PDB file of C-alpha atoms in Angstrom:
ATOM      1  CA  UNK A   1       0.026   0.339   0.192  1.00 61.00           C
ATOM      2  CA  UNK A   2       2.801   2.340   0.654  1.00 59.00           C
ATOM      3  CA  UNK A   3       4.684   1.506  -2.037  1.00 64.00           C
ATOM      4  CA  UNK A   4       1.438   2.278  -4.484  1.00 64.00           C
ATOM      5  CA  UNK A   5       0.967   5.216  -2.106  1.00 68.00           C
ATOM      6  CA  UNK A   6       4.604   6.408  -3.021  1.00 64.00           C
ATOM      7  CA  UNK A   7       4.746   5.630  -6.760  1.00 65.00           C
ATOM      8  CA  UNK A   8       1.429   7.830  -6.860  1.00 69.00           C
ATOM      9  CA  UNK A   9       3.080  10.606  -5.328  1.00 72.00           C
ATOM     10  CA  UNK A  10       5.957  10.222  -7.360  1.00 71.00           C
ATOM     11  CA  UNK A  11       3.799  10.036 -10.827  1.00 65.00           C
ATOM     12  CA  UNK A  12       2.009  13.085  -9.814  1.00 66.00           C
ATOM     13  CA  UNK A  13       4.471  14.630  -8.906  1.00 72.00           C
ATOM     14  CA  UNK A  14       6.544  14.240 -11.989  1.00 74.00           C
ATOM     15  CA  UNK A  15       2.827  15.170 -14.136  1.00 70.00           C
ATOM     16  CA  UNK A  16       3.671  18.630 -11.975  1.00 74.00           C
ATOM     17  CA  UNK A  17       7.292  18.833 -13.153  1.00 75.00           C
ATOM     18  CA  UNK A  18       6.202  18.480 -16.866  1.00 76.00           C
ATOM     19  CA  UNK A  19       3.423  20.749 -16.776  1.00 78.00           C
ATOM     20  CA  UNK A  20       5.352  23.263 -15.043  1.00 78.00           C
ATOM     21  CA  UNK A  21       7.974  23.039 -17.400  1.00 77.00           C
ATOM     22  CA  UNK A  22       5.867  23.086 -20.459  1.00 74.00           C
ATOM     23  CA  UNK A  23       3.548  26.038 -18.774  1.00 74.00           C
ATOM     24  CA  UNK A  24       7.318  27.224 -18.812  1.00 78.00           C
ATOM     25  CA  UNK A  25       8.109  26.492 -21.760  1.00 75.00           C
ATOM     26  CA  UNK A  26       5.032  27.998 -23.266  1.00 75.00           C
ATOM     27  CA  UNK A  27       5.975  31.938 -21.425  1.00 77.00           C
ATOM     28  CA  UNK A  28       9.556  31.463 -23.111  1.00 77.00           C
ATOM     29  CA  UNK A  29       8.162  30.562 -26.443  1.00 77.00           C
ATOM     30  CA  UNK A  30       5.286  33.361 -26.744  1.00 73.00           C
ATOM     31  CA  UNK A  31       7.873  35.847 -24.920  1.00 71.00           C
ATOM     32  CA  UNK A  32      10.221  35.341 -28.242  1.00 73.00           C
ATOM     33  CA  UNK A  33       6.884  35.390 -30.323  1.00 77.00           C
ATOM     34  CA  UNK A  34       5.690  38.608 -29.061  1.00 69.00           C
ATOM     35  CA  UNK A  35       9.740  40.115 -29.452  1.00 66.00           C
ATOM     36  CA  UNK A  36       9.696  38.386 -33.177  1.00 71.00           C
ATOM     37  CA  UNK A  37       6.351  40.290 -34.265  1.00 72.00           C
ATOM     38  CA  UNK A  38       7.521  43.247 -31.951  1.00 69.00           C
ATOM     39  CA  UNK A  39      10.557  43.737 -34.258  1.00 69.00           C
ATOM     40  CA  UNK A  40       8.798  42.934 -37.240  1.00 73.00           C
ATOM     41  CA  UNK A  41       6.291  45.612 -36.929  1.00 74.00           C
ATOM     42  CA  UNK A  42       8.956  48.751 -35.430  1.00 72.00           C
ATOM     43  CA  UNK A  43      10.664  47.419 -38.922  1.00 72.00           C
ATOM     44  CA  UNK A  44       8.331  47.749 -41.082  1.00 77.00           C
ATOM     45  CA  UNK A  45       6.976  50.621 -39.178  1.00 75.00           C
ATOM     46  CA  UNK A  46      10.762  52.384 -39.255  1.00 75.00           C
ATOM     47  CA  UNK A  47      11.029  51.171 -43.942  1.00 76.00           C
ATOM     48  CA  UNK A  48       7.965  52.588 -43.928  1.00 78.00           C
ATOM     49  CA  UNK A  49       8.677  55.828 -42.649  1.00 76.00           C
ATOM     50  CA  UNK A  50      11.819  55.955 -44.291  1.00 75.00           C
ATOM     51  CA  UNK A  51      10.283  56.150 -47.557  1.00 77.00           C
ATOM     52  CA  UNK A  52       7.884  58.300 -47.174  1.00 79.00           C
ATOM     53  CA  UNK A  53      10.398  60.875 -45.867  1.00 77.00           C
ATOM     54  CA  UNK A  54      12.574  59.777 -49.612  1.00 77.00           C
ATOM     55  CA  UNK A  55       9.023  60.575 -51.525  1.00 79.00           C
ATOM     56  CA  UNK A  56       8.383  63.570 -49.536  1.00 79.00           C
ATOM     57  CA  UNK A  57      11.655  65.111 -49.900  1.00 75.00           C
ATOM     58  CA  UNK A  58      11.496  64.399 -54.051  1.00 75.00           C
ATOM     59  CA  UNK A  59       8.553  65.879 -54.387  1.00 75.00           C
ATOM     60  CA  UNK A  60       9.180  68.827 -52.736  1.00 74.00           C
ATOM     61  CA  UNK A  61      13.179  68.849 -54.335  1.00 70.00           C
ATOM     62  CA  UNK A  62      11.787  67.903 -57.706  1.00 71.00           C
ATOM     63  CA  UNK A  63       8.550  69.923 -57.773  1.00 74.00           C
ATOM     64  CA  UNK A  64       8.505  72.777 -54.968  1.00 75.00           C
ATOM     65  CA  UNK A  65      11.632  73.680 -55.353  1.00 74.00           C
ATOM     66  CA  UNK A  66      11.724  74.254 -59.845  1.00 78.00           C
ATOM     67  CA  UNK A  67       7.807  76.098 -58.904  1.00 80.00           C
ATOM     68  CA  UNK A  68       9.438  78.286 -56.421  1.00 79.00           C
ATOM     69  CA  UNK A  69      12.388  79.382 -58.510  1.00 80.00           C
ATOM     70  CA  UNK A  70      10.298  80.025 -61.447  1.00 81.00           C
ATOM     71  CA  UNK A  71       7.603  81.775 -58.997  1.00 79.00           C
ATOM     72  CA  UNK A  72      10.985  84.045 -58.391  1.00 78.00           C
ATOM     73  CA  UNK A  73      12.092  84.506 -61.442  1.00 80.00           C
ATOM     74  CA  UNK A  74       8.850  86.165 -62.534  1.00 78.00           C
ATOM     75  CA  UNK A  75       8.974  87.922 -59.575  1.00 77.00           C
ATOM     76  CA  UNK A  76      11.908  89.611 -60.371  1.00 76.00           C
ATOM     77  CA  UNK A  77      11.204  90.186 -63.846  1.00 79.00           C
ATOM     78  CA  UNK A  78       8.280  92.589 -63.766  1.00 76.00           C
ATOM     79  CA  UNK A  79       9.747  96.430 -64.215  1.00 78.00           C
ATOM     80  CA  UNK A  80       7.744  98.990 -61.949  1.00 74.00           C
ATOM     81  CA  UNK A  81       9.283 102.349 -61.758  1.00 77.00           C
ATOM     82  CA  UNK A  82       7.653 103.131 -57.891  1.00 76.00           C
ATOM     83  CA  UNK A  83       9.716 102.662 -55.119  1.00 79.00           C
ATOM     84  CA  UNK A  84       7.317 101.336 -53.081  1.00 80.00           C
ATOM     85  CA  UNK A  85       6.826  98.609 -55.555  1.00 74.00           C
ATOM     86  CA  UNK A  86       9.978  98.230 -56.035  1.00 78.00           C
ATOM     87  CA  UNK A  87      10.488  97.348 -52.180  1.00 82.00           C
ATOM     88  CA  UNK A  88       7.446  94.720 -52.307  1.00 80.00           C
ATOM     89  CA  UNK A  89       9.422  92.588 -55.121  1.00 81.00           C
ATOM     90  CA  UNK A  90      12.469  92.635 -52.836  1.00 81.00           C
ATOM     91  CA  UNK A  91      11.149  91.574 -49.729  1.00 83.00           C
ATOM     92  CA  UNK A  92       8.924  89.238 -52.100  1.00 82.00           C
ATOM     93  CA  UNK A  93      12.181  87.748 -53.429  1.00 83.00           C
ATOM     94  CA  UNK A  94      13.773  87.989 -49.905  1.00 85.00           C
ATOM     95  CA  UNK A  95      10.849  85.562 -48.573  1.00 83.00           C
ATOM     96  CA  UNK A  96      11.084  83.030 -51.219  1.00 84.00           C
ATOM     97  CA  UNK A  97      14.879  83.220 -51.008  1.00 83.00           C
ATOM     98  CA  UNK A  98      13.923  82.344 -47.538  1.00 83.00           C
ATOM     99  CA  UNK A  99      11.430  79.517 -48.310  1.00 83.00           C
ATOM    100  CA  UNK A 100      13.417  77.839 -50.708  1.00 81.00           C
ATOM    101  CA  UNK A 101      16.127  77.685 -48.467  1.00 79.00           C
ATOM    102  CA  UNK A 102      13.589  76.517 -45.540  1.00 80.00           C
ATOM    103  CA  UNK A 103      12.425  74.274 -48.399  1.00 78.00           C
ATOM    104  CA  UNK A 104      16.107  72.588 -48.881  1.00 75.00           C
ATOM    105  CA  UNK A 105      16.731  72.063 -45.153  1.00 75.00           C
ATOM    106  CA  UNK A 106      14.190  70.116 -44.517  1.00 78.00           C
ATOM    107  CA  UNK A 107      14.228  68.034 -47.666  1.00 76.00           C
ATOM    108  CA  UNK A 108      17.392  67.422 -46.468  1.00 72.00           C
ATOM    109  CA  UNK A 109      16.516  66.312 -43.201  1.00 73.00           C
ATOM    110  CA  UNK A 110      13.766  63.999 -44.790  1.00 75.00           C
ATOM    111  CA  UNK A 111      17.018  61.931 -46.940  1.00 74.00           C
ATOM    112  CA  UNK A 112      20.274  63.230 -47.078  1.00 77.00           C
ATOM    113  CA  UNK A 113      21.337  62.951 -50.365  1.00 77.00           C
ATOM    114  CA  UNK A 114      25.280  63.248 -49.732  1.00 80.00           C
ATOM    115  CA  UNK A 115      24.706  59.408 -48.219  1.00 81.00           C
ATOM    116  CA  UNK A 116      23.873  57.923 -51.249  1.00 79.00           C
ATOM    117  CA  UNK A 117      26.397  60.151 -53.164  1.00 82.00           C
ATOM    118  CA  UNK A 118      29.172  60.703 -51.181  1.00 84.00           C
ATOM    119  CA  UNK A 119      28.952  57.905 -47.938  1.00 87.00           C
ATOM    120  CA  UNK A 120      28.224  57.451 -44.494  1.00 90.00           C
ATOM    121  CA  UNK A 121      31.182  60.016 -42.821  1.00 91.00           C
ATOM    122  CA  UNK A 122      30.629  62.896 -45.845  1.00 89.00           C
ATOM    123  CA  UNK A 123      26.882  63.438 -44.994  1.00 89.00           C
ATOM    124  CA  UNK A 124      27.136  63.162 -40.741  1.00 89.00           C
ATOM    125  CA  UNK A 125      29.825  65.911 -41.236  1.00 89.00           C
ATOM    126  CA  UNK A 126      27.133  68.214 -43.771  1.00 86.00           C
ATOM    127  CA  UNK A 127      24.184  67.895 -41.377  1.00 85.00           C
ATOM    128  CA  UNK A 128      26.910  69.053 -38.945  1.00 84.00           C
ATOM    129  CA  UNK A 129      27.132  71.898 -41.861  1.00 82.00           C
ATOM    130  CA  UNK A 130      23.691  72.733 -42.260  1.00 76.00           C
ATOM    131  CA  UNK A 131      23.041  73.112 -38.152  1.00 76.00           C
ATOM    132  CA  UNK A 132      24.791  76.002 -38.378  1.00 71.00           C
ATOM    133  CA  UNK A 133      25.895  74.956 -34.791  1.00 73.00           C
ATOM    134  CA  UNK A 134      29.672  75.063 -34.794  1.00 73.00           C
ATOM    135  CA  UNK A 135      30.408  77.979 -32.403  1.00 73.00           C
ATOM    136  CA  UNK A 136      28.114  76.181 -29.431  1.00 80.00           C
ATOM    137  CA  UNK A 137      29.570  72.157 -30.591  1.00 84.00           C
ATOM    138  CA  UNK A 138      32.803  71.345 -31.978  1.00 86.00           C
ATOM    139  CA  UNK A 139      32.153  68.509 -34.170  1.00 88.00           C
ATOM    140  CA  UNK A 140      34.361  65.752 -34.516  1.00 90.00           C
ATOM    141  CA  UNK A 141      33.914  62.767 -37.948  1.00 90.00           C
ATOM    142  CA  UNK A 142      36.697  60.447 -38.253  1.00 90.00           C
ATOM    143  CA  UNK A 143      37.731  56.706 -39.585  1.00 90.00           C
ATOM    144  CA  UNK A 144      40.132  54.677 -38.562  1.00 90.00           C
ATOM    145  CA  UNK A 145      39.752  53.115 -41.800  1.00 89.00           C
ATOM    146  CA  UNK A 146      37.655  53.091 -45.220  1.00 86.00           C
ATOM    147  CA  UNK A 147      34.110  52.270 -44.401  1.00 86.00           C
ATOM    148  CA  UNK A 148      32.336  50.086 -46.546  1.00 87.00           C
ATOM    149  CA  UNK A 149      28.806  52.018 -47.813  1.00 86.00           C
ATOM    150  CA  UNK A 150      25.800  49.935 -46.922  1.00 87.00           C
ATOM    151  CA  UNK A 151      22.771  51.517 -47.136  1.00 84.00           C
ATOM    152  CA  UNK A 152      20.445  49.695 -45.943  1.00 84.00           C
ATOM    153  CA  UNK A 153      22.496  50.283 -42.196  1.00 89.00           C
ATOM    154  CA  UNK A 154      24.274  53.579 -42.905  1.00 89.00           C
ATOM    155  CA  UNK A 155      20.641  55.037 -42.850  1.00 89.00           C
ATOM    156  CA  UNK A 156      20.016  53.919 -39.669  1.00 90.00           C
ATOM    157  CA  UNK A 157      23.570  54.786 -38.492  1.00 92.00           C
ATOM    158  CA  UNK A 158      23.067  58.528 -40.258  1.00 92.00           C
ATOM    159  CA  UNK A 159      19.290  58.883 -38.029  1.00 90.00           C
ATOM    160  CA  UNK A 160      20.442  57.009 -35.015  1.00 92.00           C
ATOM    161  CA  UNK A 161      24.732  59.877 -34.679  1.00 92.00           C
ATOM    162  CA  UNK A 162      21.762  62.766 -35.922  1.00 89.00           C
ATOM    163  CA  UNK A 163      19.717  62.115 -32.822  1.00 88.00           C
ATOM    164  CA  UNK A 164      22.779  61.730 -30.734  1.00 90.00           C
ATOM    165  CA  UNK A 165      23.751  65.279 -31.892  1.00 90.00           C
ATOM    166  CA  UNK A 166      20.327  66.730 -31.355  1.00 86.00           C
ATOM    167  CA  UNK A 167      20.756  65.387 -27.959  1.00 84.00           C
ATOM    168  CA  UNK A 168      23.887  66.955 -27.279  1.00 86.00           C
ATOM    169  CA  UNK A 169      23.104  70.336 -28.732  1.00 85.00           C
ATOM    170  CA  UNK A 170      19.489  70.454 -26.382  1.00 82.00           C
ATOM    171  CA  UNK A 171      20.387  68.799 -23.607  1.00 79.00           C
ATOM    172  CA  UNK A 172      24.534  67.465 -22.333  1.00 78.00           C
ATOM    173  CA  UNK A 173      25.525  71.406 -22.590  1.00 82.00           C
ATOM    174  CA  UNK A 174      29.190  70.132 -24.319  1.00 82.00           C
ATOM    175  CA  UNK A 175      31.159  71.970 -25.807  1.00 87.00           C
ATOM    176  CA  UNK A 176      32.928  68.733 -28.483  1.00 89.00           C
ATOM    177  CA  UNK A 177      31.163  66.052 -30.109  1.00 90.00           C
ATOM    178  CA  UNK A 178      33.856  63.483 -31.362  1.00 92.00           C
ATOM    179  CA  UNK A 179      31.980  60.454 -33.532  1.00 94.00           C
ATOM    180  CA  UNK A 180      34.807  57.565 -34.485  1.00 94.00           C
ATOM    181  CA  UNK A 181      33.893  54.370 -37.157  1.00 94.00           C
ATOM    182  CA  UNK A 182      36.468  51.520 -37.321  1.00 92.00           C
ATOM    183  CA  UNK A 183      35.522  48.475 -39.422  1.00 90.00           C
ATOM    184  CA  UNK A 184      37.239  44.884 -40.156  1.00 87.00           C
ATOM    185  CA  UNK A 185      35.661  41.740 -41.180  1.00 83.00           C
ATOM    186  CA  UNK A 186      32.866  40.819 -39.545  1.00 89.00           C
ATOM    187  CA  UNK A 187      31.707  44.813 -37.572  1.00 91.00           C
ATOM    188  CA  UNK A 188      31.558  48.327 -37.481  1.00 93.00           C
ATOM    189  CA  UNK A 189      32.255  50.000 -34.319  1.00 93.00           C
ATOM    190  CA  UNK A 190      31.072  53.277 -34.044  1.00 93.00           C
ATOM    191  CA  UNK A 191      32.313  55.298 -30.971  1.00 94.00           C
ATOM    192  CA  UNK A 192      30.453  58.890 -29.975  1.00 93.00           C
ATOM    193  CA  UNK A 193      31.562  60.327 -26.696  1.00 91.00           C
ATOM    194  CA  UNK A 194      30.944  64.333 -25.645  1.00 89.00           C
ATOM    195  CA  UNK A 195      32.263  66.093 -23.530  1.00 87.00           C
ATOM    196  CA  UNK A 196      29.259  67.399 -21.516  1.00 84.00           C
ATOM    197  CA  UNK A 197      27.116  67.381 -18.313  1.00 84.00           C
ATOM    198  CA  UNK A 198      25.888  63.660 -18.581  1.00 80.00           C
ATOM    199  CA  UNK A 199      23.051  61.731 -17.136  1.00 78.00           C
ATOM    200  CA  UNK A 200      21.559  59.307 -15.508  1.00 73.00           C
ATOM    201  CA  UNK A 201      21.027  56.858 -18.303  1.00 73.00           C
ATOM    202  CA  UNK A 202      19.106  54.091 -16.516  1.00 74.00           C
ATOM    203  CA  UNK A 203      16.113  57.411 -15.101  1.00 74.00           C
ATOM    204  CA  UNK A 204      16.307  58.501 -18.818  1.00 68.00           C
ATOM    205  CA  UNK A 205      15.393  55.481 -20.669  1.00 68.00           C
ATOM    206  CA  UNK A 206      13.157  54.677 -17.922  1.00 66.00           C
ATOM    207  CA  UNK A 207      11.320  58.288 -17.616  1.00 63.00           C
ATOM    208  CA  UNK A 208      11.788  58.885 -21.382  1.00 61.00           C
ATOM    209  CA  UNK A 209       7.560  59.073 -22.972  1.00 54.00           C
ATOM    210  CA  UNK A 210       8.906  59.822 -26.343  1.00 51.00           C
ATOM    211  CA  UNK A 211      11.487  57.736 -28.784  1.00 55.00           C
ATOM    212  CA  UNK A 212      14.497  60.005 -28.296  1.00 64.00           C
ATOM    213  CA  UNK A 213      17.012  57.353 -26.484  1.00 71.00           C
ATOM    214  CA  UNK A 214      14.566  54.381 -27.240  1.00 76.00           C
ATOM    215  CA  UNK A 215      15.145  54.772 -31.140  1.00 79.00           C
ATOM    216  CA  UNK A 216      18.308  54.158 -30.997  1.00 85.00           C
ATOM    217  CA  UNK A 217      18.031  50.551 -29.450  1.00 85.00           C
ATOM    218  CA  UNK A 218      15.466  49.981 -31.703  1.00 84.00           C
ATOM    219  CA  UNK A 219      17.332  50.911 -34.671  1.00 87.00           C
ATOM    220  CA  UNK A 220      20.651  49.069 -33.928  1.00 90.00           C
ATOM    221  CA  UNK A 221      18.626  46.300 -33.134  1.00 86.00           C
ATOM    222  CA  UNK A 222      16.762  46.493 -36.721  1.00 85.00           C
ATOM    223  CA  UNK A 223      20.593  46.055 -38.101  1.00 88.00           C
ATOM    224  CA  UNK A 224      20.940  42.829 -35.516  1.00 88.00           C
ATOM    225  CA  UNK A 225      23.691  45.428 -33.727  1.00 91.00           C
ATOM    226  CA  UNK A 226      24.131  46.584 -29.528  1.00 91.00           C
ATOM    227  CA  UNK A 227      24.317  50.284 -28.449  1.00 90.00           C
ATOM    228  CA  UNK A 228      25.527  50.422 -24.450  1.00 91.00           C
ATOM    229  CA  UNK A 229      25.383  53.991 -23.659  1.00 88.00           C
ATOM    230  CA  UNK A 230      27.418  55.294 -20.409  1.00 89.00           C
ATOM    231  CA  UNK A 231      27.398  58.361 -19.107  1.00 85.00           C
ATOM    232  CA  UNK A 232      27.659  59.736 -15.751  1.00 81.00           C
ATOM    233  CA  UNK A 233      27.153  63.241 -13.849  1.00 80.00           C
ATOM    234  CA  UNK A 234      29.994  65.747 -15.022  1.00 80.00           C
ATOM    235  CA  UNK A 235      31.945  63.757 -16.762  1.00 82.00           C
ATOM    236  CA  UNK A 236      29.589  63.467 -20.030  1.00 86.00           C
ATOM    237  CA  UNK A 237      28.409  60.821 -22.431  1.00 89.00           C
ATOM    238  CA  UNK A 238      30.100  57.959 -24.714  1.00 90.00           C
ATOM    239  CA  UNK A 239      28.110  55.624 -27.039  1.00 92.00           C
ATOM    240  CA  UNK A 240      29.518  51.982 -27.652  1.00 94.00           C
ATOM    241  CA  UNK A 241      28.067  50.409 -30.753  1.00 94.00           C
ATOM    242  CA  UNK A 242      28.894  47.606 -32.909  1.00 94.00           C
ATOM    243  CA  UNK A 243      27.038  46.216 -36.042  1.00 93.00           C
ATOM    244  CA  UNK A 244      27.823  43.034 -37.488  1.00 92.00           C
ATOM    245  CA  UNK A 245      28.466  44.078 -41.282  1.00 83.00           C
ATOM    246  CA  UNK A 246      29.342  41.242 -44.402  1.00 66.00           C
TER     247      UNK A 246
END
């Protein structure tokens, strides 16, 4: 009788253990599937966003840009004798020039054409020049060796660095930002370092209401890479990014 009770106890314990293991395995599978679906959704959204940016930038550059230039040419060609009328025309052409400049800036932010024409480093340098914040933040971009173009990854890397530069200007109080690249046969390493006031990374990630720092992780994850942000209040911030190449 005792043997039978022992046998039943062992059997029930084994069955319970199997049920628990199955339950745990199901949770793990569900979690992995959820993470995969989340990643696929975010990847699709970002690709859609980049395609939409490209479409709008192309429309601005190919349609609205020439139209505004034609308007400026027509306005400038109007002959008037009244000084007041000449002043109005002069102001109008000036406003059109400002609109064209703003439109080009918007178009560039949407789609950095230099990225395709000259590569990642030149695109970053040009972006810094477009910002016109040299008196506030000195940005140095360098590479230890040749960086192989990879259009699908380069747009994400460019967006990551854009976000870092904006954050540095807005929050860090830094005067210098170094952006370094090193590539070997397996991966691309990106090191970004500022001399700003630093911040609490965990708190910033936890309290962030928008994409901000989260977008850095999302884009890095899309490239199957890894990002590590190290910062200490009063000692600046370092961003370490590793991206597989091949």
